[in-house]
Structures are given as structure tokens and as C-alpha cells.
PDB file of C-alpha atoms in Angstrom:
ATOM      1  CA  MET D   1     -18.051  29.840  11.171  1.00 59.00           C
ATOM      2  CA  SER D   2     -18.463  31.792   7.952  1.00 67.00           C
ATOM      3  CA  TYR D   3     -19.342  30.257   4.609  1.00 61.00           C
ATOM      4  CA  TYR D   4     -15.778  30.698   3.349  1.00 60.00           C
ATOM      5  CA  ASP D   5     -14.351  29.078   6.477  1.00 73.00           C
ATOM      6  CA  PHE D   6     -16.676  26.136   5.911  1.00 75.00           C
ATOM      7  CA  LEU D   7     -15.509  25.815   2.299  1.00 80.00           C
ATOM      8  CA  PHE D   8     -11.894  25.856   3.472  1.00 81.00           C
ATOM      9  CA  VAL D   9     -12.561  23.029   5.948  1.00 84.00           C
ATOM     10  CA  ILE D  10     -14.208  20.962   3.232  1.00 86.00           C
ATOM     11  CA  GLU D  11     -11.307  21.651   0.862  1.00 85.00           C
ATOM     12  CA  VAL D  12      -8.756  20.504   3.456  1.00 86.00           C
ATOM     13  CA  LEU D  13     -10.877  17.454   4.258  1.00 88.00           C
ATOM     14  CA  VAL D  14     -11.248  16.453   0.595  1.00 87.00           C
ATOM     15  CA  GLY D  15      -7.511  16.882   0.021  1.00 86.00           C
ATOM     16  CA  GLY D  16      -6.795  14.697   3.028  1.00 87.00           C
ATOM     17  CA  LEU D  17      -9.199  11.981   1.899  1.00 89.00           C
ATOM     18  CA  LEU D  18      -7.623  11.884  -1.551  1.00 86.00           C
ATOM     19  CA  SER D  19      -4.150  11.631   0.031  1.00 86.00           C
ATOM     20  CA  GLY D  20      -5.474   8.852   2.247  1.00 88.00           C
ATOM     21  CA  VAL D  21      -6.394   6.811  -0.816  1.00 86.00           C
ATOM     22  CA  MET D  22      -2.718   6.894  -1.820  1.00 85.00           C
ATOM     23  CA  TYR D  23      -1.742   5.593   1.620  1.00 89.00           C
ATOM     24  CA  SER D  24      -4.284   2.795   1.270  1.00 88.00           C
ATOM     25  CA  LEU D  25      -2.657   1.675  -1.969  1.00 85.00           C
ATOM     26  CA  VAL D  26       0.533   0.773  -0.144  1.00 87.00           C
ATOM     27  CA  ALA D  27      -1.295  -0.685   2.865  1.00 89.00           C
ATOM     28  CA  ILE D  28      -3.307  -3.095   0.700  1.00 87.00           C
ATOM     29  CA  GLY D  29      -0.071  -4.753  -0.419  1.00 85.00           C
ATOM     30  CA  PHE D  30       0.743  -5.449   3.234  1.00 87.00           C
ATOM     31  CA  VAL D  31      -2.730  -6.826   3.941  1.00 86.00           C
ATOM     32  CA  LEU D  32      -2.690  -9.293   1.036  1.00 82.00           C
ATOM     33  CA  ILE D  33       0.487 -10.941   2.322  1.00 83.00           C
ATOM     34  CA  TYR D  34      -0.275 -10.772   6.027  1.00 84.00           C
ATOM     35  CA  LYS D  35      -3.815 -12.116   5.671  1.00 78.00           C
ATOM     36  CA  THR D  36      -2.728 -15.372   4.026  1.00 74.00           C
ATOM     37  CA  SER D  37       0.704 -16.061   5.506  1.00 74.00           C
ATOM     38  CA  GLY D  38       1.032 -13.933   8.633  1.00 75.00           C
ATOM     39  CA  VAL D  39       4.103 -12.195   7.179  1.00 79.00           C
ATOM     40  CA  LEU D  40       4.549  -8.442   7.639  1.00 84.00           C
ATOM     41  CA  ASN D  41       6.158  -7.752   4.279  1.00 84.00           C
ATOM     42  CA  PHE D  42       8.481  -4.846   4.994  1.00 85.00           C
ATOM     43  CA  ALA D  43       9.799  -5.152   1.418  1.00 87.00           C
ATOM     44  CA  GLN D  44       6.567  -3.699   0.020  1.00 88.00           C
ATOM     45  CA  GLY D  45       8.039  -0.199  -0.072  1.00 88.00           C
ATOM     46  CA  SER D  46      11.059  -1.412  -2.033  1.00 91.00           C
ATOM     47  CA  MET D  47       8.736  -3.200  -4.448  1.00 91.00           C
ATOM     48  CA  VAL D  48       6.920   0.103  -5.004  1.00 90.00           C
ATOM     49  CA  LEU D  49      10.262   1.777  -5.725  1.00 90.00           C
ATOM     50  CA  PHE D  50      11.405  -1.021  -8.026  1.00 92.00           C
ATOM     51  CA  ALA D  51       8.187  -0.850 -10.054  1.00 91.00           C
ATOM     52  CA  ALA D  52       8.354   2.916 -10.507  1.00 91.00           C
ATOM     53  CA  LEU D  53      12.079   2.891 -11.320  1.00 92.00           C
ATOM     54  CA  THR D  54      11.715   0.072 -13.836  1.00 93.00           C
ATOM     55  CA  PHE D  55       8.851   1.772 -15.628  1.00 93.00           C
ATOM     56  CA  VAL D  56      10.425   5.236 -15.857  1.00 92.00           C
ATOM     57  CA  SER D  57      13.784   3.788 -16.941  1.00 92.00           C
ATOM     58  CA  LEU D  58      12.140   1.855 -19.767  1.00 93.00           C
ATOM     59  CA  VAL D  59      10.231   4.942 -20.925  1.00 92.00           C
ATOM     60  CA  GLU D  60      13.406   7.052 -20.861  1.00 91.00           C
ATOM     61  CA  ARG D  61      15.076   4.458 -23.113  1.00 91.00           C
ATOM     62  CA  GLY D  62      12.485   5.032 -25.813  1.00 91.00           C
ATOM     63  CA  ILE D  63      10.153   2.107 -25.140  1.00 93.00           C
ATOM     64  CA  PRO D  64       6.493   3.084 -25.700  1.00 93.00           C
ATOM     65  CA  PHE D  65       4.388   3.851 -22.635  1.00 90.00           C
ATOM     66  CA  ALA D  66       2.004   0.904 -23.012  1.00 92.00           C
ATOM     67  CA  LEU D  67       4.791  -1.593 -23.685  1.00 95.00           C
ATOM     68  CA  SER D  68       6.798  -0.257 -20.717  1.00 93.00           C
ATOM     69  CA  LEU D  69       3.751  -0.713 -18.516  1.00 92.00           C
ATOM     70  CA  LEU D  70       3.282  -4.280 -19.737  1.00 94.00           C
ATOM     71  CA  ILE D  71       6.956  -5.154 -19.230  1.00 95.00           C
ATOM     72  CA  THR D  72       6.955  -3.627 -15.741  1.00 94.00           C
ATOM     73  CA  PHE D  73       3.834  -5.592 -14.850  1.00 92.00           C
ATOM     74  CA  ALA D  74       5.510  -8.815 -15.982  1.00 93.00           C
ATOM     75  CA  VAL D  75       8.638  -7.936 -13.993  1.00 93.00           C
ATOM     76  CA  MET D  76       6.636  -7.267 -10.815  1.00 90.00           C
ATOM     77  CA  VAL D  77       4.667 -10.491 -11.195  1.00 88.00           C
ATOM     78  CA  ALA D  78       7.920 -12.392 -11.632  1.00 89.00           C
ATOM     79  CA  LEU D  79       9.467 -10.593  -8.651  1.00 89.00           C
ATOM     80  CA  GLY D  80       6.556 -11.435  -6.363  1.00 84.00           C
ATOM     81  CA  PHE D  81       6.509 -15.056  -7.478  1.00 84.00           C
ATOM     82  CA  THR D  82      10.288 -15.379  -7.051  1.00 87.00           C
ATOM     83  CA  ILE D  83      10.219 -13.906  -3.540  1.00 86.00           C
ATOM     84  CA  GLU D  84       7.529 -16.345  -2.473  1.00 82.00           C
ATOM     85  CA  ARG D  85       9.246 -19.349  -4.048  1.00 84.00           C
ATOM     86  CA  THR D  86      12.861 -18.733  -3.003  1.00 86.00           C
ATOM     87  CA  VAL D  87      12.597 -16.859   0.305  1.00 84.00           C
ATOM     88  CA  LEU D  88       9.230 -17.145   2.024  1.00 80.00           C
ATOM     89  CA  ARG D  89       8.338 -20.745   1.183  1.00 79.00           C
ATOM     90  CA  PRO D  90      11.481 -22.191   2.799  1.00 84.00           C
ATOM     91  CA  LEU D  91      10.685 -20.152   5.932  1.00 81.00           C
ATOM     92  CA  VAL D  92       7.142 -21.459   6.390  1.00 73.00           C
ATOM     93  CA  ASN D  93       6.259 -22.081  10.061  1.00 74.00           C
ATOM     94  CA  ARG D  94       9.209 -20.006  11.284  1.00 80.00           C
ATOM     95  CA  SER D  95       8.694 -17.357  13.950  1.00 81.00           C
ATOM     96  CA  PRO D  96       7.147 -14.020  12.974  1.00 78.00           C
ATOM     97  CA  MET D  97      10.403 -12.259  13.874  1.00 83.00           C
ATOM     98  CA  THR D  98      12.334 -14.494  11.476  1.00 87.00           C
ATOM     99  CA  LEU D  99       9.896 -13.760   8.678  1.00 84.00           C
ATOM    100  CA  PHE D 100       9.957 -10.036   9.410  1.00 84.00           C
ATOM    101  CA  MET D 101      13.767  -9.961   9.326  1.00 88.00           C
ATOM    102  CA  ALA D 102      13.698 -11.892   6.036  1.00 90.00           C
ATOM    103  CA  THR D 103      11.453  -9.281   4.406  1.00 89.00           C
ATOM    104  CA  LEU D 104      13.556  -6.490   5.883  1.00 89.00           C
ATOM    105  CA  GLY D 105      16.634  -8.026   4.271  1.00 91.00           C
ATOM    106  CA  LEU D 106      14.689  -8.413   1.033  1.00 91.00           C
ATOM    107  CA  SER D 107      13.932  -4.707   1.123  1.00 91.00           C
ATOM    108  CA  TYR D 108      17.624  -3.810   0.983  1.00 91.00           C
ATOM    109  CA  ILE D 109      18.335  -6.465  -1.664  1.00 92.00           C
ATOM    110  CA  ILE D 110      15.588  -5.121  -3.937  1.00 92.00           C
ATOM    111  CA  GLU D 111      16.829  -1.552  -3.493  1.00 90.00           C
ATOM    112  CA  GLY D 112      20.377  -2.681  -4.293  1.00 90.00           C
ATOM    113  CA  ALA D 113      19.189  -4.520  -7.389  1.00 91.00           C
ATOM    114  CA  ALA D 114      17.319  -1.417  -8.538  1.00 89.00           C
ATOM    115  CA  GLN D 115      20.473   0.633  -8.081  1.00 86.00           C
ATOM    116  CA  LEU D 116      22.578  -1.855 -10.060  1.00 90.00           C
ATOM    117  CA  LEU D 117      20.049  -2.045 -12.893  1.00 88.00           C
ATOM    118  CA  TRP D 118      18.887   1.546 -13.250  1.00 88.00           C
ATOM    119  CA  GLY D 119      21.325   3.777 -11.341  1.00 84.00           C
ATOM    120  CA  THR D 120      20.747   6.209  -8.487  1.00 81.00           C
ATOM    121  CA  GLN D 121      19.659   9.408 -10.241  1.00 85.00           C
ATOM    122  CA  VAL D 122      16.282  11.019  -9.577  1.00 84.00           C
ATOM    123  CA  HIS D 123      13.689  10.666 -12.358  1.00 86.00           C
ATOM    124  CA  GLY D 124      10.591  12.662 -13.149  1.00 85.00           C
ATOM    125  CA  LEU D 125       7.592  10.494 -13.989  1.00 84.00           C
ATOM    126  CA  ASP D 126       4.916  11.941 -16.256  1.00 82.00           C
ATOM    127  CA  LEU D 127       1.793   9.819 -16.571  1.00 82.00           C
ATOM    128  CA  GLY D 128       0.078  12.384 -18.753  1.00 78.00           C
ATOM    129  CA  ILE D 129      -2.241  13.428 -15.923  1.00 76.00           C
ATOM    130  CA  ASP D 130      -2.884  17.154 -15.677  1.00 73.00           C
ATOM    131  CA  ASP D 131      -2.563  18.323 -12.055  1.00 73.00           C
ATOM    132  CA  THR D 132      -4.322  21.634 -12.556  1.00 77.00           C
ATOM    133  CA  PRO D 133      -6.830  22.117  -9.716  1.00 79.00           C
ATOM    134  CA  PHE D 134     -10.469  22.564 -10.704  1.00 77.00           C
ATOM    135  CA  GLU D 135     -13.263  24.175  -8.734  1.00 79.00           C
ATOM    136  CA  VAL D 136     -16.417  22.435  -7.558  1.00 76.00           C
ATOM    137  CA  GLY D 137     -18.835  24.573  -5.572  1.00 74.00           C
ATOM    138  CA  GLY D 138     -16.030  26.883  -4.484  1.00 75.00           C
ATOM    139  CA  ILE D 139     -13.739  24.002  -3.465  1.00 79.00           C
ATOM    140  CA  LEU D 140     -10.437  23.439  -5.275  1.00 79.00           C
ATOM    141  CA  ILE D 141      -9.679  19.772  -5.998  1.00 82.00           C
ATOM    142  CA  SER D 142      -6.460  18.347  -7.444  1.00 81.00           C
ATOM    143  CA  SER D 143      -7.077  16.640 -10.785  1.00 84.00           C
ATOM    144  CA  PHE D 144      -4.205  14.221 -10.164  1.00 84.00           C
ATOM    145  CA  ASP D 145      -5.403  13.253  -6.685  1.00 83.00           C
ATOM    146  CA  LEU D 146      -8.939  12.716  -7.927  1.00 85.00           C
ATOM    147  CA  LEU D 147      -7.824  10.502 -10.816  1.00 86.00           C
ATOM    148  CA  ALA D 148      -5.443   8.616  -8.517  1.00 83.00           C
ATOM    149  CA  ALA D 149      -8.343   7.986  -6.149  1.00 83.00           C
ATOM    150  CA  GLY D 150     -10.417   6.691  -9.076  1.00 86.00           C
ATOM    151  CA  ILE D 151      -7.615   4.345 -10.161  1.00 85.00           C
ATOM    152  CA  ALA D 152      -7.202   3.089  -6.610  1.00 81.00           C
ATOM    153  CA  ALA D 153     -10.951   2.541  -6.274  1.00 81.00           C
ATOM    154  CA  ALA D 154     -11.030   0.589  -9.545  1.00 85.00           C
ATOM    155  CA  MET D 155      -8.109  -1.559  -8.379  1.00 83.00           C
ATOM    156  CA  VAL D 156      -9.763  -2.278  -5.041  1.00 78.00           C
ATOM    157  CA  ALA D 157     -13.013  -3.165  -6.798  1.00 80.00           C
ATOM    158  CA  GLY D 158     -11.130  -5.489  -9.137  1.00 82.00           C
ATOM    159  CA  LEU D 159      -9.303  -7.210  -6.280  1.00 78.00           C
ATOM    160  CA  SER D 160     -12.530  -7.548  -4.311  1.00 76.00           C
ATOM    161  CA  ALA D 161     -14.282  -9.119  -7.297  1.00 80.00           C
ATOM    162  CA  PHE D 162     -11.343 -11.456  -7.878  1.00 77.00           C
ATOM    163  CA  PHE D 163     -11.253 -12.657  -4.270  1.00 73.00           C
ATOM    164  CA  SER D 164     -15.039 -12.962  -4.037  1.00 74.00           C
ATOM    165  CA  TRP D 165     -16.039 -14.633  -7.303  1.00 81.00           C
ATOM    166  CA  THR D 166     -13.097 -16.681  -8.579  1.00 79.00           C
ATOM    167  CA  ARG D 167     -11.984 -20.107  -7.387  1.00 79.00           C
ATOM    168  CA  ILE D 168      -8.500 -18.942  -6.446  1.00 75.00           C
ATOM    169  CA  GLY D 169     -10.045 -15.948  -4.693  1.00 73.00           C
ATOM    170  CA  LEU D 170     -12.345 -18.138  -2.624  1.00 74.00           C
ATOM    171  CA  ALA D 171      -9.361 -20.337  -1.816  1.00 77.00           C
ATOM    172  CA  PHE D 172      -7.524 -17.231  -0.650  1.00 72.00           C
ATOM    173  CA  ARG D 173     -10.351 -16.401   1.743  1.00 69.00           C
ATOM    174  CA  ALA D 174     -10.378 -19.968   3.045  1.00 72.00           C
ATOM    175  CA  VAL D 175      -6.634 -19.856   3.747  1.00 70.00           C
ATOM    176  CA  ALA D 176      -7.010 -16.486   5.428  1.00 65.00           C
ATOM    177  CA  ASP D 177      -9.682 -17.879   7.751  1.00 65.00           C
ATOM    178  CA  ASP D 178      -7.905 -21.133   8.693  1.00 65.00           C
ATOM    179  CA  GLN D 179      -4.775 -22.511   7.016  1.00 66.00           C
ATOM    180  CA  PHE D 180      -5.070 -25.951   8.612  1.00 67.00           C
ATOM    181  CA  ALA D 181      -8.704 -26.342   7.552  1.00 69.00           C
ATOM    182  CA  ALA D 182      -7.737 -25.236   4.040  1.00 68.00           C
ATOM    183  CA  LEU D 183      -5.049 -27.915   3.934  1.00 68.00           C
ATOM    184  CA  ALA D 184      -7.517 -30.492   5.220  1.00 70.00           C
ATOM    185  CA  VAL D 185      -9.884 -29.911   2.290  1.00 69.00           C
ATOM    186  CA  GLY D 186      -7.063 -30.172  -0.244  1.00 69.00           C
ATOM    187  CA  LEU D 187      -6.227 -26.567  -1.050  1.00 70.00           C
ATOM    188  CA  ARG D 188      -2.680 -26.035  -2.302  1.00 73.00           C
ATOM    189  CA  LEU D 189      -1.175 -23.370  -0.094  1.00 71.00           C
ATOM    190  CA  PRO D 190       1.986 -22.752  -2.178  1.00 73.00           C
ATOM    191  CA  ARG D 191      -0.126 -21.962  -5.231  1.00 76.00           C
ATOM    192  CA  ILE D 192      -2.304 -19.578  -3.239  1.00 79.00           C
ATOM    193  CA  TRP D 193       0.705 -17.871  -1.645  1.00 77.00           C
ATOM    194  CA  GLY D 194       2.280 -17.466  -5.085  1.00 78.00           C
ATOM    195  CA  THR D 195      -0.898 -15.853  -6.411  1.00 80.00           C
ATOM    196  CA  VAL D 196      -1.080 -13.473  -3.460  1.00 82.00           C
ATOM    197  CA  TRP D 197       2.548 -12.383  -3.887  1.00 81.00           C
ATOM    198  CA  THR D 198       1.821 -11.822  -7.565  1.00 83.00           C
ATOM    199  CA  ALA D 199      -1.144  -9.623  -6.599  1.00 83.00           C
ATOM    200  CA  ALA D 200       1.120  -7.742  -4.172  1.00 85.00           C
ATOM    201  CA  GLY D 201       3.504  -7.085  -7.066  1.00 86.00           C
ATOM    202  CA  PHE D 202       0.633  -5.649  -9.109  1.00 87.00           C
ATOM    203  CA  VAL D 203      -0.432  -3.408  -6.210  1.00 88.00           C
ATOM    204  CA  ALA D 204       3.186  -2.232  -5.886  1.00 89.00           C
ATOM    205  CA  LEU D 205       3.174  -1.333  -9.586  1.00 89.00           C
ATOM    206  CA  VAL D 206       0.050   0.827  -9.313  1.00 89.00           C
ATOM    207  CA  ALA D 207       1.264   2.479  -6.118  1.00 88.00           C
ATOM    208  CA  GLY D 208       4.736   3.028  -7.574  1.00 89.00           C
ATOM    209  CA  LEU D 209       3.435   4.802 -10.669  1.00 90.00           C
ATOM    210  CA  LEU D 210       1.097   7.093  -8.738  1.00 88.00           C
ATOM    211  CA  TRP D 211       3.533   7.915  -5.934  1.00 88.00           C
ATOM    212  CA  GLY D 212       6.387   8.282  -8.422  1.00 87.00           C
ATOM    213  CA  ALA D 213       4.375  10.758 -10.455  1.00 86.00           C
ATOM    214  CA  ARG D 214       3.637  12.776  -7.328  1.00 83.00           C
ATOM    215  CA  LEU D 215       7.051  12.736  -5.590  1.00 82.00           C
ATOM    216  CA  GLY D 216       9.473  11.819  -8.359  1.00 84.00           C
ATOM    217  CA  VAL D 217      11.145   8.441  -8.690  1.00 87.00           C
ATOM    218  CA  GLN D 218      13.948   8.378  -6.138  1.00 85.00           C
ATOM    219  CA  PHE D 219      15.193   5.959  -3.520  1.00 81.00           C
ATOM    220  CA  SER D 220      13.379   7.758  -0.714  1.00 80.00           C
ATOM    221  CA  LEU D 221      10.184   6.534  -2.423  1.00 81.00           C
ATOM    222  CA  SER D 222      10.590   3.231  -0.580  1.00 81.00           C
ATOM    223  CA  LEU D 223      10.039   5.093   2.709  1.00 82.00           C
ATOM    224  CA  ILE D 224       6.342   5.473   1.920  1.00 82.00           C
ATOM    225  CA  VAL D 225       6.098   2.089   3.604  1.00 83.00           C
ATOM    226  CA  LEU D 226       6.306   4.061   6.858  1.00 85.00           C
ATOM    227  CA  LYS D 227       3.135   5.932   5.895  1.00 84.00           C
ATOM    228  CA  ALA D 228       1.312   2.622   5.532  1.00 88.00           C
ATOM    229  CA  LEU D 229       2.088   1.433   9.073  1.00 90.00           C
ATOM    230  CA  PRO D 230      -0.316   3.755  10.948  1.00 92.00           C
ATOM    231  CA  VAL D 231      -2.946   2.924   8.326  1.00 93.00           C
ATOM    232  CA  LEU D 232      -2.506  -0.774   9.098  1.00 92.00           C
ATOM    233  CA  VAL D 233      -2.568  -0.223  12.851  1.00 91.00           C
ATOM    234  CA  LEU D 234      -5.756   1.802  12.570  1.00 92.00           C
ATOM    235  CA  GLY D 235      -7.619  -0.403  10.098  1.00 91.00           C
ATOM    236  CA  GLY D 236      -6.210  -3.810  11.016  1.00 88.00           C
ATOM    237  CA  PHE D 237      -3.393  -5.808   9.455  1.00 86.00           C
ATOM    238  CA  ASP D 238      -5.715  -8.451   8.015  1.00 81.00           C
ATOM    239  CA  SER D 239      -8.519  -6.329   6.535  1.00 84.00           C
ATOM    240  CA  ILE D 240      -8.612  -4.833   3.035  1.00 83.00           C
ATOM    241  CA  LEU D 241     -11.612  -2.733   4.093  1.00 85.00           C
ATOM    242  CA  GLY D 242      -9.578  -1.628   7.108  1.00 89.00           C
ATOM    243  CA  ALA D 243      -6.711  -0.535   4.853  1.00 89.00           C
ATOM    244  CA  ILE D 244      -9.096   1.633   2.842  1.00 88.00           C
ATOM    245  CA  VAL D 245     -10.923   3.173   5.800  1.00 91.00           C
ATOM    246  CA  GLY D 246      -7.683   3.550   7.757  1.00 92.00           C
ATOM    247  CA  GLY D 247      -6.046   5.381   4.870  1.00 91.00           C
ATOM    248  CA  LEU D 248      -8.973   7.777   4.573  1.00 91.00           C
ATOM    249  CA  ILE D 249      -8.976   8.504   8.309  1.00 93.00           C
ATOM    250  CA  ILE D 250      -5.200   8.994   8.464  1.00 93.00           C
ATOM    251  CA  GLY D 251      -5.155  11.221   5.371  1.00 91.00           C
ATOM    252  CA  ALA D 252      -8.012  13.433   6.553  1.00 91.00           C
ATOM    253  CA  SER D 253      -6.908  13.666  10.189  1.00 92.00           C
ATOM    254  CA  GLU D 254      -3.286  14.617   9.476  1.00 90.00           C
ATOM    255  CA  LYS D 255      -4.338  17.410   7.075  1.00 89.00           C
ATOM    256  CA  LEU D 256      -6.896  18.795   9.515  1.00 89.00           C
ATOM    257  CA  ALA D 257      -4.416  18.522  12.391  1.00 89.00           C
ATOM    258  CA  GLU D 258      -1.766  20.410  10.428  1.00 88.00           C
ATOM    259  CA  VAL D 259      -4.159  23.249   9.642  1.00 87.00           C
ATOM    260  CA  TYR D 260      -5.921  23.582  12.991  1.00 86.00           C
ATOM    261  CA  LEU D 261      -3.474  22.163  15.579  1.00 85.00           C
ATOM    262  CA  GLY D 262      -0.193  22.929  13.837  1.00 82.00           C
ATOM    263  CA  PRO D 263      -0.118  26.652  14.689  1.00 81.00           C
ATOM    264  CA  PHE D 264      -0.302  25.813  18.410  1.00 81.00           C
ATOM    265  CA  VAL D 265       2.709  23.450  18.355  1.00 77.00           C
ATOM    266  CA  GLY D 266       4.927  25.248  15.875  1.00 74.00           C
ATOM    267  CA  GLY D 267       3.821  23.352  12.749  1.00 74.00           C
ATOM    268  CA  GLY D 268       5.105  20.082  11.303  1.00 79.00           C
ATOM    269  CA  ILE D 269       2.370  18.054  12.992  1.00 87.00           C
ATOM    270  CA  GLU D 270       1.415  16.377   9.715  1.00 83.00           C
ATOM    271  CA  GLY D 271       4.617  14.320   9.815  1.00 83.00           C
ATOM    272  CA  TRP D 272       3.882  12.600  13.133  1.00 89.00           C
ATOM    273  CA  PHE D 273       0.161  12.977  13.900  1.00 90.00           C
ATOM    274  CA  ALA D 274      -0.686   9.684  12.152  1.00 91.00           C
ATOM    275  CA  TYR D 275       1.660   7.806  14.480  1.00 92.00           C
ATOM    276  CA  ALA D 276       0.180   9.459  17.562  1.00 92.00           C
ATOM    277  CA  LEU D 277      -3.290   8.423  16.380  1.00 92.00           C
ATOM    278  CA  ALA D 278      -2.051   4.872  15.711  1.00 92.00           C
ATOM    279  CA  LEU D 279      -0.597   4.700  19.231  1.00 92.00           C
ATOM    280  CA  VAL D 280      -3.962   5.654  20.729  1.00 92.00           C
ATOM    281  CA  VAL D 281      -5.672   2.941  18.671  1.00 91.00           C
ATOM    282  CA  LEU D 282      -3.092   0.374  19.818  1.00 90.00           C
ATOM    283  CA  LEU D 283      -3.857   1.199  23.449  1.00 91.00           C
ATOM    284  CA  VAL D 284      -7.632   1.022  22.958  1.00 90.00           C
ATOM    285  CA  ARG D 285      -8.083  -1.639  20.259  1.00 90.00           C
ATOM    286  CA  PRO D 286      -4.822  -3.471  19.378  1.00 87.00           C
ATOM    287  CA  SER D 287      -6.421  -5.418  16.504  1.00 86.00           C
ATOM    288  CA  GLY D 288      -7.494  -2.219  14.728  1.00 87.00           C
ATOM    289  CA  LEU D 289     -10.973  -1.092  13.723  1.00 86.00           C
ATOM    290  CA  PHE D 290     -11.570  -3.991  11.317  1.00 84.00           C
ATOM    291  CA  GLY D 291      -8.856  -6.470  12.329  1.00 76.00           C
ATOM    292  CA  GLN D 292      -9.653  -9.915  13.624  1.00 71.00           C
ATOM    293  CA  LYS D 293      -9.459 -10.114  17.388  1.00 63.00           C
ATOM    294  CA  THR D 294      -7.191 -12.772  18.824  1.00 54.00           C
ATOM    295  CA  VAL D 295      -8.123 -14.641  21.985  1.00 45.00           C
ATOM    296  CA  GLU D 296      -5.344 -15.844  24.235  1.00 43.00           C
ATOM    297  CA  ARG D 297      -5.913 -19.107  26.005  1.00 38.00           C
ATOM    298  CA  VAL D 298      -4.715 -19.475  29.551  1.00 37.00           C
TER     299      VAL D 298
END
């Protein structure tokens, strides 16, 4: 392999890792909900869309950037809290399929509400981030992807600090480990669930702004939830670390597969390689790389 071939491999790998960080952003929203309540929140993609559409619509109506961001944050916090209070709390202790169908229905309701409020047209979202590639040691790196990765890393660090060093964060970890034990020591599960759904709304806001700036704000934006599923399968549905590592692996592997395996299968491998990799992981380790193993009792 020549020096230039090596640089090309590194460039593809770096681009894939940076894309993987974007996948992790969406996956973390899933993990927060699933870890505390066992609910696979299929409405997370619609929440991402709603956040991006709300923000860009406010900006287009002349509201300053910072104020639009603050209003959108308040809206997403209210949305997460309302979902937990009016839909998920009444369905506590129902079957996983019931909860999944409830979030699936929520997904369509949120998309319909976004359409009623803001319309169906496609919007361009400019966050003021220059996407001109810059060169480092002969490797071209996207400025936008690098800054997005930095924002995602800061958000993950903030969430980790919150759940490690605050009282509500420690309560969250206790509920995630054992809900019945948490109840026995007097922890208020509804309050914790409300906080977690609020955090999921914040994650949806960050993901919505970054994905909206990259792809444009349109209703197909909600389909990025499908990109998060192989990340969750690979990393584990109940692990924030797994969501991060899984996103990096999925992002890097699909880019490398497209470049080096794509020519042998006619191209287009990037669209489905992540799911093939997730299927292999399911067969070998169903709980994912970092997920908690479940033991069935006979």
C-alpha cells in the first residue's frame, strides 16, 4: 500500500467516525428511555424532526437565533414531559409490545402536529458552521462534521456528569439497575421518568439541529431513527457507552465497506451494511457489546 493509499484509508475512516458520532446522538435518546423504563421509544425520530422544524420555523419568522434556540429547548422539554405524563405513565407495567405500539403511534402524532404547526415545505438550516474541508497531514476533514462531533462529545460529557454526580442522576442509575429496589428505598419513579424524558427531548433538539443542518429540515428527517437501530443492536439498548462506541463502529464500517466492498457488489452497500453487521451481532451476542445480559430462569 502506497503512502497516498494509506492517507485515503485514514480519510475514509475519519469521515466514517465523524458520521458515527451523529448516529450516536440519536441512539442516546433511545438509551435514556429504555434504560429506565424498558420502552423502545420509536418516537425519538419524530422528536428530532419536531425540534429542527420548530427551530428553523422560528428563525424564518424573524426571531433571533439565541431566542429561537431557547424557545425550542423549552418546547422539547415540555413535549418530553407531556409524553411521559399523558401517555407512558398510564401504560406502566404493560407489555413491551403495547409500549412500543404507543410510541409508534406517538411518532405519527408528533409528525402530524409538526405539519399542522409549521407546514410541509423543506427548509434549509444554517447554523453558521462553515463546512469547508481543511487539511491535516494530507487528510481532508469536514469542518462541520468535526464541530458536530465536538458538540456531541460535550453533550455526552454533560449527561455523564449529570447522571454521575447529581442526586437525580444517581436516582436514575438506581432505577436503571432495579426499579423495585429503587421503589423500596423511596425513590419517586414518576419524577425520574419525567426527568429522563426531558433529557431525551434535549438530545432530540441537539440531534435535530445538527442533522437538519446537514440534510435539510424535511419530514424524511424522522427516518434517521432507522440509522440508530443498528447502533443500538451493536452497542446495547441500555448502555450510553454502547451507543457511542456502536455509532463509531457503524459509521466507520459502512464507509469502509462502501469504498472497498461496494465495487464488487455494484455499489450502494453503505445503505444496508450496518443492518447486516447488526444481524451478525444479534446472532453472536444478542445483548450487544455493552448491553446487560439477561438470564432466563427455567
